[in-house]
XYZ file of C-alpha atoms in Angstrom:
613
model
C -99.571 -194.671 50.830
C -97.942 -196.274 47.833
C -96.586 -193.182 46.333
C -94.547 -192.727 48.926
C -92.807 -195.934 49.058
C -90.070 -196.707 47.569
C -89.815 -199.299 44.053
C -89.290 -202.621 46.662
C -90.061 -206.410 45.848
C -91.057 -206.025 49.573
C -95.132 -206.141 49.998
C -94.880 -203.347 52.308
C -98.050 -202.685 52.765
C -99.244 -206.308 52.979
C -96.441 -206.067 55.422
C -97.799 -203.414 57.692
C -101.479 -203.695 57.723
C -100.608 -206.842 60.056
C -97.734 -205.479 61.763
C -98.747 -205.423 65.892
C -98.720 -202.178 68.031
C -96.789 -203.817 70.605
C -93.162 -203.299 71.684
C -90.760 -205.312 70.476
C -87.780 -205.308 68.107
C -87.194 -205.584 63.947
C -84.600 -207.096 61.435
C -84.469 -205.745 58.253
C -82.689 -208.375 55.662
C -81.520 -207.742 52.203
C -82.407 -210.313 49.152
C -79.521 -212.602 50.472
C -81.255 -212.844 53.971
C -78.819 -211.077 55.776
C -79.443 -208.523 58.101
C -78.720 -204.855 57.457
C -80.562 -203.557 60.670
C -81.549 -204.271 64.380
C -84.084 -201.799 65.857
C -86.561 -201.647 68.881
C -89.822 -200.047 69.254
C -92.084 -199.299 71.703
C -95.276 -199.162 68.883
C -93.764 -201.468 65.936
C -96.265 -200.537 63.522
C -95.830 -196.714 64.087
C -91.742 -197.355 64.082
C -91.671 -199.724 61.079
C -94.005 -197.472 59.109
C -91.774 -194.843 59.349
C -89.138 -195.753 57.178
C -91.589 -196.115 54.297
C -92.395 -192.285 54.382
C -90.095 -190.551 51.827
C -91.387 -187.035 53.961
C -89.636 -188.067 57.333
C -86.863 -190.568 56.107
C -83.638 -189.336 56.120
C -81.463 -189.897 52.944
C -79.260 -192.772 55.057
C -83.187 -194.683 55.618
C -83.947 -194.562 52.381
C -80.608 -195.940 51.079
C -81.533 -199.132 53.684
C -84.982 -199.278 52.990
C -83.895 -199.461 49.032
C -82.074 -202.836 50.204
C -84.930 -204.572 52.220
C -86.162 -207.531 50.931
C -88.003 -209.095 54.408
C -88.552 -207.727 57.985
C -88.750 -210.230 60.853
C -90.070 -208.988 64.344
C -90.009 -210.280 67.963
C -92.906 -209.215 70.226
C -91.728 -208.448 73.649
C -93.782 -207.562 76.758
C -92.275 -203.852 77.410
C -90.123 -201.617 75.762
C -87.213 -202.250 78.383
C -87.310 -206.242 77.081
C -86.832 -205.178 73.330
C -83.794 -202.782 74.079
C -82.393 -205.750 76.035
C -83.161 -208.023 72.893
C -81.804 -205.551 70.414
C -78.748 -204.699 72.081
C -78.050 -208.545 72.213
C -79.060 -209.064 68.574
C -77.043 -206.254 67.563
C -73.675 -207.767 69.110
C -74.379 -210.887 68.129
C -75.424 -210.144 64.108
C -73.359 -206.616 63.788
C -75.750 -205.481 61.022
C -73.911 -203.088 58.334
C -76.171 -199.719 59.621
C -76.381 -200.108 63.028
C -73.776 -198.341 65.210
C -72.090 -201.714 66.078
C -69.859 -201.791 69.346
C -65.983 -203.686 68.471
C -64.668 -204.569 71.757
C -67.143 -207.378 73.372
C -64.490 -208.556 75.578
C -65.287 -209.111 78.955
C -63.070 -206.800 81.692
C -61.017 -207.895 84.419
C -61.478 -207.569 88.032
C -59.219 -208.106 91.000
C -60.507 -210.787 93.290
C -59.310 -211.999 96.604
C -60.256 -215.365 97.963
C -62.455 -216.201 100.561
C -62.246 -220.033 100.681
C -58.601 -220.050 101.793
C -57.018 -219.354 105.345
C -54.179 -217.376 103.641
C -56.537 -215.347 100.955
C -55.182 -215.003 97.355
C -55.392 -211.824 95.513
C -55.646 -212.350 92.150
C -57.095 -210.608 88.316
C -60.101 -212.744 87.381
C -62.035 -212.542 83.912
C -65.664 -213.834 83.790
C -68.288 -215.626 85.639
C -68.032 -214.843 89.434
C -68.195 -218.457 90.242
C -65.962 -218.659 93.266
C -66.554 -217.285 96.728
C -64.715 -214.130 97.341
C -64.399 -210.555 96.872
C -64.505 -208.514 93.850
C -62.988 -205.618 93.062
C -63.610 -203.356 89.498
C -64.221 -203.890 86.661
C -60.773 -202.300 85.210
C -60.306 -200.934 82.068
C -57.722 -203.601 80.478
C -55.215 -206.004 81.795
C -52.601 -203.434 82.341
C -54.449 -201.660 85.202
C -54.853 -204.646 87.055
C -51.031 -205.507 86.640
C -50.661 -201.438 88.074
C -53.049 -201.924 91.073
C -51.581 -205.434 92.062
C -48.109 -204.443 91.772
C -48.880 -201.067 93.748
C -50.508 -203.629 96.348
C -48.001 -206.165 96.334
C -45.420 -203.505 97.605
C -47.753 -202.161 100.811
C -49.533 -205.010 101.997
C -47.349 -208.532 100.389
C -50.361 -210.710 100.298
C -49.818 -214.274 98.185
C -51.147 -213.357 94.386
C -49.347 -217.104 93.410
C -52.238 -219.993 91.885
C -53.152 -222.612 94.348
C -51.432 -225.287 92.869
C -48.238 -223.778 92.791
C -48.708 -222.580 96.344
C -49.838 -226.080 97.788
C -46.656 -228.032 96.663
C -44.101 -225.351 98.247
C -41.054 -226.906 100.317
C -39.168 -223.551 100.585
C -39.894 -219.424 99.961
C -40.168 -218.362 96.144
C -38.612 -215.231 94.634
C -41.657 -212.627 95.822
C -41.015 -213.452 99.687
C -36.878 -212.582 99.197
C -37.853 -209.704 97.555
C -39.980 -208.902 100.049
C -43.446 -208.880 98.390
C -44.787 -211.775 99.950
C -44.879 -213.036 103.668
C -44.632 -216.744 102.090
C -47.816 -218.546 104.427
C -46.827 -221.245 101.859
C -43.719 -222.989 104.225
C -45.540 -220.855 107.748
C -43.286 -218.149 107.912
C -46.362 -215.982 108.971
C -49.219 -216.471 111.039
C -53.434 -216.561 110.585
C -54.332 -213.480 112.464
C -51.123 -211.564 110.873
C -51.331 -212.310 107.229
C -55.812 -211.209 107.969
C -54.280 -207.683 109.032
C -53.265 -207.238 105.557
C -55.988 -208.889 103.488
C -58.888 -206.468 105.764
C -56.121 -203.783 104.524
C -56.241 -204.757 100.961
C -59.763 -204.543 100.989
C -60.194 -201.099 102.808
C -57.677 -199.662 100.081
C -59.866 -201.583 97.505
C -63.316 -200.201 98.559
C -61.632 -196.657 98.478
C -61.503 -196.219 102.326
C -57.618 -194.972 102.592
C -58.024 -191.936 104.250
C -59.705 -194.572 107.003
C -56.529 -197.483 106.289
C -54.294 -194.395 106.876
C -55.722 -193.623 110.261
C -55.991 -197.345 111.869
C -52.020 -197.430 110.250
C -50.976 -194.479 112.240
C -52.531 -196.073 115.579
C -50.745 -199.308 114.909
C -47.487 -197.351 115.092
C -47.731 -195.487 117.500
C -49.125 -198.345 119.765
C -45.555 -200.136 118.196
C -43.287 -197.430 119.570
C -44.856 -196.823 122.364
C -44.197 -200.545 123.038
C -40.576 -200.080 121.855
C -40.820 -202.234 118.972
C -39.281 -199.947 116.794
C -38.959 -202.121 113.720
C -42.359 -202.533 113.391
C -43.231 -199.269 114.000
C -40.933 -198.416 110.956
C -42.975 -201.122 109.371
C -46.393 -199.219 109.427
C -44.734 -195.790 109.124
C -43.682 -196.935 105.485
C -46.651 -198.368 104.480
C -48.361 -195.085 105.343
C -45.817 -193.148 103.194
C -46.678 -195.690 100.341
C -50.327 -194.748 100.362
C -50.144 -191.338 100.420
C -48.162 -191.347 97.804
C -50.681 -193.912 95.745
C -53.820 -191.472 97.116
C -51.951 -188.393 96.032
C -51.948 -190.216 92.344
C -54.861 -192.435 91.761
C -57.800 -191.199 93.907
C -59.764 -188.685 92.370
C -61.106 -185.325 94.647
C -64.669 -184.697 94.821
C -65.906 -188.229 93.910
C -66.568 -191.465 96.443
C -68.621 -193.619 94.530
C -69.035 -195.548 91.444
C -68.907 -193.379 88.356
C -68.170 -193.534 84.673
C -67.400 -190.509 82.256
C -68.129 -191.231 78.644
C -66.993 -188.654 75.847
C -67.821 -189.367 72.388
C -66.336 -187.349 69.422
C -67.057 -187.894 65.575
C -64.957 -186.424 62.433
C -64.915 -188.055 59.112
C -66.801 -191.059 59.218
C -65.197 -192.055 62.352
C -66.366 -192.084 66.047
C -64.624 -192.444 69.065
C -65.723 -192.995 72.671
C -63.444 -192.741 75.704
C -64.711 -193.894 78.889
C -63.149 -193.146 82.546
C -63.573 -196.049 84.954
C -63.694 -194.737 89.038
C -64.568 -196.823 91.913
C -64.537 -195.766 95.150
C -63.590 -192.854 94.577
C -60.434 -194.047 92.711
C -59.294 -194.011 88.937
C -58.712 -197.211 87.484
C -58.311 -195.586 84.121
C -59.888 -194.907 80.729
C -60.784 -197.035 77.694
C -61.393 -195.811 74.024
C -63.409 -197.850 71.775
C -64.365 -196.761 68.098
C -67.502 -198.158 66.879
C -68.636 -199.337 64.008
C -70.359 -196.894 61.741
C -71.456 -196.882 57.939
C -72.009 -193.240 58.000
C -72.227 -189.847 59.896
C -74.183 -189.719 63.290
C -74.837 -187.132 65.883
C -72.602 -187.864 68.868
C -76.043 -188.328 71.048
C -76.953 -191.271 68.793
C -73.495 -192.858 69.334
C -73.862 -192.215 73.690
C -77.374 -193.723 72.963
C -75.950 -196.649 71.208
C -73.163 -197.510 73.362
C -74.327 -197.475 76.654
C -76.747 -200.630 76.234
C -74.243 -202.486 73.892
C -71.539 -202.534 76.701
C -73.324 -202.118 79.560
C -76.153 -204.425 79.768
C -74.298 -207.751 80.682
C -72.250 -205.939 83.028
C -72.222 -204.286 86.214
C -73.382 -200.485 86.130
C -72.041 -197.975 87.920
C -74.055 -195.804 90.584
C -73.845 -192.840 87.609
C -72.844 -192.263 84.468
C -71.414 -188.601 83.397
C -71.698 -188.147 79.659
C -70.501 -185.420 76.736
C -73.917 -185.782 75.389
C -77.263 -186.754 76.540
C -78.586 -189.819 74.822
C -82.490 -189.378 73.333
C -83.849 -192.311 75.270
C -81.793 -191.368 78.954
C -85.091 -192.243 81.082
C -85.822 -195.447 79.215
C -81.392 -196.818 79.603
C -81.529 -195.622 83.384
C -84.579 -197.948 84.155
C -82.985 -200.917 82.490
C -79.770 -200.710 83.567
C -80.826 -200.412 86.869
C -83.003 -203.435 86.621
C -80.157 -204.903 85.679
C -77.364 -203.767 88.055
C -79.890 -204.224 91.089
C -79.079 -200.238 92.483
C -80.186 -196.709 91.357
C -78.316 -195.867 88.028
C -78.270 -192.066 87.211
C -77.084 -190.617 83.619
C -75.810 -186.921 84.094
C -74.755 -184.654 81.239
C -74.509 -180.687 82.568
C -72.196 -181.452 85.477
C -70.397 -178.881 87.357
C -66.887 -178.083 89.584
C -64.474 -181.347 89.552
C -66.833 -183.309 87.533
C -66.718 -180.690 84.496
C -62.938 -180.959 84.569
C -63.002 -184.608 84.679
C -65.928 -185.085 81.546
C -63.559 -182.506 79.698
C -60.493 -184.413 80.112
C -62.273 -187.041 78.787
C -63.500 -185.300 75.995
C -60.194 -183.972 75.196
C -58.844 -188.261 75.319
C -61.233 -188.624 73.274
C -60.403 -186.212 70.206
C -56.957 -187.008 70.287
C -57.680 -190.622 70.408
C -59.694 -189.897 67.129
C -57.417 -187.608 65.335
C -54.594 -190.422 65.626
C -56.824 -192.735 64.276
C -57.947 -190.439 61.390
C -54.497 -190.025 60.694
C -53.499 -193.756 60.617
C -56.605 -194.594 58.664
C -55.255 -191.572 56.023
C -52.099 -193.442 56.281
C -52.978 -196.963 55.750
C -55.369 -195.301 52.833
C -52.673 -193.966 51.290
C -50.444 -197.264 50.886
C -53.706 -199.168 49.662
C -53.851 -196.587 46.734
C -49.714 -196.716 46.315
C -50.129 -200.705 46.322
C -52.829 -200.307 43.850
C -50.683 -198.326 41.710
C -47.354 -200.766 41.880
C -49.689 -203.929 41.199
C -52.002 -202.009 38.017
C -55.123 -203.338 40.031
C -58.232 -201.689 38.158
C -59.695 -201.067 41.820
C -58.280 -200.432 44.839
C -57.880 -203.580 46.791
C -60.464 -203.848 50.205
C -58.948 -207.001 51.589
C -56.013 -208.776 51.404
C -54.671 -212.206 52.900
C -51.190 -213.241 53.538
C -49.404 -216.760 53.732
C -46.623 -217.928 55.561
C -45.200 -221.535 56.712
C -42.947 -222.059 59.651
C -41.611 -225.708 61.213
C -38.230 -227.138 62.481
C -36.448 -228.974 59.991
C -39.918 -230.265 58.518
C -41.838 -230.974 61.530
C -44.567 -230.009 63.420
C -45.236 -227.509 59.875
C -47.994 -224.887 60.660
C -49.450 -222.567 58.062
C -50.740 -218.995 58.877
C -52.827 -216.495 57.244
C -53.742 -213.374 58.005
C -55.820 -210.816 56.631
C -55.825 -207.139 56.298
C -58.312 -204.201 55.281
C -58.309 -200.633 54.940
C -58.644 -199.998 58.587
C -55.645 -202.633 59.158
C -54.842 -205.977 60.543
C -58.529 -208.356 60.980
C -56.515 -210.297 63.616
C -61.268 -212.105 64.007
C -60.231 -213.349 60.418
C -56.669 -214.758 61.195
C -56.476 -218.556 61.237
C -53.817 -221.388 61.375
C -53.191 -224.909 59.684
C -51.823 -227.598 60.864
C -50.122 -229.819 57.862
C -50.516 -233.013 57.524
C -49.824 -235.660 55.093
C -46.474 -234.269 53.328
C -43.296 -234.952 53.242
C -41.239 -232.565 56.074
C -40.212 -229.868 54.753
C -42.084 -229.119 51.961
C -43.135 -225.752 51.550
C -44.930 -226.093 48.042
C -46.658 -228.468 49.326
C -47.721 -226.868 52.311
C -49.068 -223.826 50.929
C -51.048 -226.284 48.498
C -52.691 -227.404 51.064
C -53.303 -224.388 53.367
C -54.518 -222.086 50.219
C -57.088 -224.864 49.472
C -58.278 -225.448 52.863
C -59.107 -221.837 53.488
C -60.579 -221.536 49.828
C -62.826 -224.245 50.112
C -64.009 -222.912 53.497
C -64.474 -219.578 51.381
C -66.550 -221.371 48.779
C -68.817 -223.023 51.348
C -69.283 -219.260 52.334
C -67.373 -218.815 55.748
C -65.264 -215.878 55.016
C -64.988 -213.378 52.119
C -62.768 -213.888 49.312
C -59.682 -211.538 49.536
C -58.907 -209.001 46.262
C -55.058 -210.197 46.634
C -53.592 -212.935 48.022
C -49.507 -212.365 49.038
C -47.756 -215.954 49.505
C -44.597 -215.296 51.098
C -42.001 -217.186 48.767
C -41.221 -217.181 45.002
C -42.095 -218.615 41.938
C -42.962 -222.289 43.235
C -44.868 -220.811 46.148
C -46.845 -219.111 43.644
C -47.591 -221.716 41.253
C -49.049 -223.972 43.770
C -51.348 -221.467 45.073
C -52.518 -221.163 41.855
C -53.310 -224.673 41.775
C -54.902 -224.689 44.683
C -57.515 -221.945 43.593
C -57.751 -223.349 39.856
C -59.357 -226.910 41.858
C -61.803 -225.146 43.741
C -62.381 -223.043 40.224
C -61.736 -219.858 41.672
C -60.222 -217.055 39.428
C -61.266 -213.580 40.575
C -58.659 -213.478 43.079
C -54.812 -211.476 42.221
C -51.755 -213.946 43.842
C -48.368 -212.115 44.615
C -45.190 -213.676 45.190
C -43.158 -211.796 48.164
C -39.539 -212.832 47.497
C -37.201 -211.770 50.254
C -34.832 -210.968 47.171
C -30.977 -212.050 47.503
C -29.378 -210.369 50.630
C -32.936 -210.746 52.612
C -33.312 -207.040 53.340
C -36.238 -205.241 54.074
C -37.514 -203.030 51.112
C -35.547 -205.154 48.851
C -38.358 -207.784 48.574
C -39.463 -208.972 44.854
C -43.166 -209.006 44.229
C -44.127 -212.186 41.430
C -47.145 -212.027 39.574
C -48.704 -215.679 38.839
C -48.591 -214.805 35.427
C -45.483 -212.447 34.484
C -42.050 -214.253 34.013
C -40.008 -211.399 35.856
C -40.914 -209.604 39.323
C -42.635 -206.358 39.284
C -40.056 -203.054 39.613
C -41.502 -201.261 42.389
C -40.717 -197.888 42.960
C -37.950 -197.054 45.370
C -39.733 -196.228 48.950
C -43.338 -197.033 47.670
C -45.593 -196.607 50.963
C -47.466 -199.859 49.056
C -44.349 -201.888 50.032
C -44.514 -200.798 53.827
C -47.991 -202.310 53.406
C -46.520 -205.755 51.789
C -43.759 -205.849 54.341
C -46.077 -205.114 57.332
C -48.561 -207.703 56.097
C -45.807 -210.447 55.550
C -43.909 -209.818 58.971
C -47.570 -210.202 60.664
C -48.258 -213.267 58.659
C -44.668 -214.530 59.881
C -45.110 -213.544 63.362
C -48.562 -215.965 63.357
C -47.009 -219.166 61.634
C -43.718 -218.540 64.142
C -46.409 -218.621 67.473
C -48.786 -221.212 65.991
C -45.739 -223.640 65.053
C -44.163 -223.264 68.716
C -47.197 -223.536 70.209
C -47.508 -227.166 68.287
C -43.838 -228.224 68.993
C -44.389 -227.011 72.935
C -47.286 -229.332 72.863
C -45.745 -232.348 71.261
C -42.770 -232.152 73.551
C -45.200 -232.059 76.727
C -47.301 -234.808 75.039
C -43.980 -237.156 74.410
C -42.854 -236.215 78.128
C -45.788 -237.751 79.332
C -45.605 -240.577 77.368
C -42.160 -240.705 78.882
C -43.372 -241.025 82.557
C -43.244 -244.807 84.146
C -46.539 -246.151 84.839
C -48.396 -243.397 82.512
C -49.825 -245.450 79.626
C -52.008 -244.611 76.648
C -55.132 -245.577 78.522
C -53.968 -243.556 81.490
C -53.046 -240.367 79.543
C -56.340 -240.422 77.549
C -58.234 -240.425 81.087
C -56.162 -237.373 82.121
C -56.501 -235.342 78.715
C -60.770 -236.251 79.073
C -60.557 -235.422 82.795
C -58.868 -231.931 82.295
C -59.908 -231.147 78.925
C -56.134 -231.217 77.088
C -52.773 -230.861 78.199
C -53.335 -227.272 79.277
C -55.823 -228.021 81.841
C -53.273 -230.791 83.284
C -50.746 -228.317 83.066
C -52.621 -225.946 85.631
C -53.415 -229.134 87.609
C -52.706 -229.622 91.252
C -50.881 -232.715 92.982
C -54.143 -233.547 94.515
C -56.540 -232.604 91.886
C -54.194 -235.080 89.293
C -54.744 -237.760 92.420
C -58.443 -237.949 92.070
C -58.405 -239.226 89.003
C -59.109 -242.936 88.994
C -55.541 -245.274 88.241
C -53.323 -242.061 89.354
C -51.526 -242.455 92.208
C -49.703 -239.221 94.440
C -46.684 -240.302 93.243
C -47.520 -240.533 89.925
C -49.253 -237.038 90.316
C -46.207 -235.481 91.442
C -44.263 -237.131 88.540
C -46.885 -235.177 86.376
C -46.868 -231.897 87.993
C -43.179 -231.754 88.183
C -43.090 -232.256 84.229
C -45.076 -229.094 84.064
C -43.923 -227.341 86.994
C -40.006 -228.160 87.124
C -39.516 -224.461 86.200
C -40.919 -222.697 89.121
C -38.285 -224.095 91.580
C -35.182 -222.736 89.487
């Protein structure tokens, strides 16, 4: 076997003449113990061993194998435990040649209460903790806001947090506008306001043909009874949802279905995914994985589908462009998971075609746009690399920026950018302490050494230019900063807003040129600077309000009679910071030992005077 292995301080064969036949799933790690690969097996030996044959490896394979320097393995009991296991270890390590999945985020749902007599409809994001009905999941934030909105108009059921709804004296805005019935102050009964929560959830479950048919009973029975206005009442909301069926229901399809397209060009892969339940379409979704290098679309499908849906609910089928290798093996986990039948379906016919071609089409587009960005964003890399004389072109680069109020509450940001674009995981924020107010040089001192001396303790990776949004001083004392923690490899650029404060007349200041750098008129590099700079602005400008918002709550309470230190520390342990007091009810702020009502409402009102104006 030897001669066809490749030149490896890795005993491979050592390696493999112990290796177990059982399933279960490998890391490969390169000589500085990280890992370059997650894979599962359902024979380890027989799937390990085949990267050390030079006759079936492909070129990308031998380029890893080149790099291994250990292989750890888990033994699992089936083959259905180790693509649960790798799938986890994949999001959780995101090796550099595994397709690696971006958006981990957990979606949204709708939810409606159960615990309340007057139900709340609400978006939730989570655990399913509290009793109640869920609806989704939806595709982002937005489509929530659409459905809710669409809901709020037919059936005006209270969407308003408890707290805010228990400590109502009089009707808010939504009731005079006529999207809420207001069961806060009684101005509707029990057995009313359930007629349009068991309405909510009929439109919900995709039963509106059905809603439509009990609405057109109610008003008839209304006029027949004379009562004319509420006849007029039920007539419109039957307009509404024919008129929401007409857009967002989908013909052919009654169940819970997902359409997944995947299309690759360039290095780049894109997958656009079509969310319908009950026969409705919440929308679509487009992620773009993480790839090293070129992979057949199948392998991408095959890759996805565990990554995002194996700690999530699974619809009843899955319709997708191409049919992943391993179909039989993801349909018998993912229905172990999701508790019901889960079908994957790739020749499709009639309604379903049209819909997995739409998808497709999303899905190219989605991908040519971000080919052409990337092209873009390539493009001022090389142009910045040109204006600066950088003898490579620059990977990474970090911006700094400092932003406070006549000296106080000071807040440093930085911010980091690649060749794909902002690295918003990477952004962080300082708060400065220890200088005198208003001192910017001082500030950036500090922030440039904290993050460098997290860099040298090997949290992040160091940057090929660091920007520092000011002049010559600015620039000097980042300098410093990096010549304490002896660091010298890295390029710091001065961005001067230049005398009238223009955009694209900014000065760039090298630390170790006298004048600024002439850049050429309408460089694309400068776009680059100027985009970088406003982003790191934007992040010091939130991060410094967010500090001064705090410290005015945090002196307002200090304000309040009868709320000492001791008391405040109780509350700030109780609801873990000021946000959690903020979202605090009157009687939720009672139960906590030494707080009386009064002194509950005193603290809600702080925190809530807003909602009555």
């Amino acid at each position: 076997m030897s001669p066809e292995l490749p030149e490896n301080s890795f005993d491979v064969k050592a390696f493999l003449k112990n290796l177990t036949t059982r399933p279960g799933i490998y890391k490969m790690l390169n000589d500085q113990g990280e890992i370059i690969y997650i894979g599962k097996a359902k024979n380890l030996k027989n799937r390990v061993s085949s990267y050390f044959k030079k006759q079936t490896a492909s070129t990308k394979q031998q380029a890893m194998v080149a790099k291994i320097a250990n292989i750890e393995v888990t033994v699992t009991h089936t083959e259905g435990e180790a693509l649960l296991l790798e799938c986890q270890q994949i999001k959780r390590h995101k090796p550099r040649y595994n397709i690696c999945l971006r958006d981990d985020r957990s979606y949204p749902y709708i939810f409606l209460s159960s615990e309340h007599d007057f139900p709340q409809i609400t978006l939730h994001r989570g655990a399913k903790k509290r009793k109640g009905k869920y609806f989704g999941p939806y595709p982002g934030i937005g489509a929530i806001k659409e459905s809710l909105k669409l809901l709020q108009r037919i059936f005006p059921i209270r969407q308003c947090d408890d707290s805010f709804y228990n400590n109502r004296s009089r009707p808010c805005l939504q009731h005079q506008i006529g999207r809420c019935t207001a069961p806060c102050v009684g101005l509707i009964d029990k057995a009313t306001y359930a007629l349009d929560v068991d309405s909510t959830v009929l439109f919900l479950e995709g039963k509106g043909g059905l809603l439509i048919d009990q609405l057109i009973v109610k008003m008839e029975q209304a006029a027949a009874k004379l009562e004319y206005e509420q006849a007029a009442g039920f007539r419109d909301q039957i307009l509404k949802l024919r008129s929401v069926l007409e857009k967002h229901f989908v013909h052919g399809e009654r169940g819970d279905v997902d359409i997944i397209a995947c299309a690759t060009k360039a290095g780049v892969a894109c997958v656009q995914v079509f969310f319908i339940r009950n026969g409705q379409h919440l929308g679509n979704k487009v992620f773009f994985p993480k790839i090293t290098d070129e992979h057949d679309p199948a392998a991408i499908v095959q890759a996805f589908i565990p990554q995002y849906y194996l700690d999530k609910q699974a619809p009843h089928e899955l319709i997708v462009s191409h049919q992943p290798e391993e179909a039989e093996l993801l349909t018998e986990v993912l229905a172990t998971q999701a508790k019901h039948a889960v079908a994957i379906a790739h020749n499709v016919r009639g309604e379903r075609s049209k819909w997995l071609q739409m998808a497709c089409t999303n899905a190219e587009n989605s991908l040519l746009s971000k080919l052409s960005d990337k092209q873009g964003l390539y493009a001022r890399f090389l142009s910045l690399q040109e204006e600066l004389g950088c003898k490579e072109l620059p990977k990474r680069l970090e911006c700094f920026d400092i932003s406070h109020t006549q000296g106080d509450q000071t807040v440093a940001s930085c911010v980091v950018f690649d060749r794909e674009g902002p690295v918003k995981s990477a952004y962080r924020r300082f708060n400065i302490e220890g200088i005198t107010g208003g001192d910017d040089y001082a500030a950036i001192h500090q922030a440039v050494f904290r993050r460098f001396k997290r860099l040298k303790q090997g949290e992040h990776t160091a940057p090929d230019i660091l920007l520092i949004d000011g002049g010559k001083g600015q620039v000097h004392e980042a300098q410093k900063a990096l010549a304490e923690l002896d660091i010298n490899n890295v390029m710091i650029v001065g961005v001067s807003k230049g005398p009238d404060r223009k955009p694209g007349m900014e000065k760039l200041i090298l630390a170790d040129q006298e004048q600024p750098i002439d850049i050429k008129p309408g460089a694309s590099g400068l776009l680059l600077i100027q985009h970088i700079r406003d982003e790191a602005h934007r992040f010091a400008i939130t991060g410094h309000r967010q500090r001064r918002g705090k410290a005015k709550k945090q002196s307002a309470m200090e304000a309040i009679p009868g709320l000492g230190p001791k008391r405040r520390q109780v509350l700030l342990k109780q609801f873990g910071g000021l946000q959690g007091i903020s979202q605090a009810s009157v009687d939720a702020l009672c139960g906590v030992d030494g707080i009386s009502r009064h002194l509950a409402q005193r603290i809600y009102e702080l925190f809530h005077h807003q909602d009555d104006n």
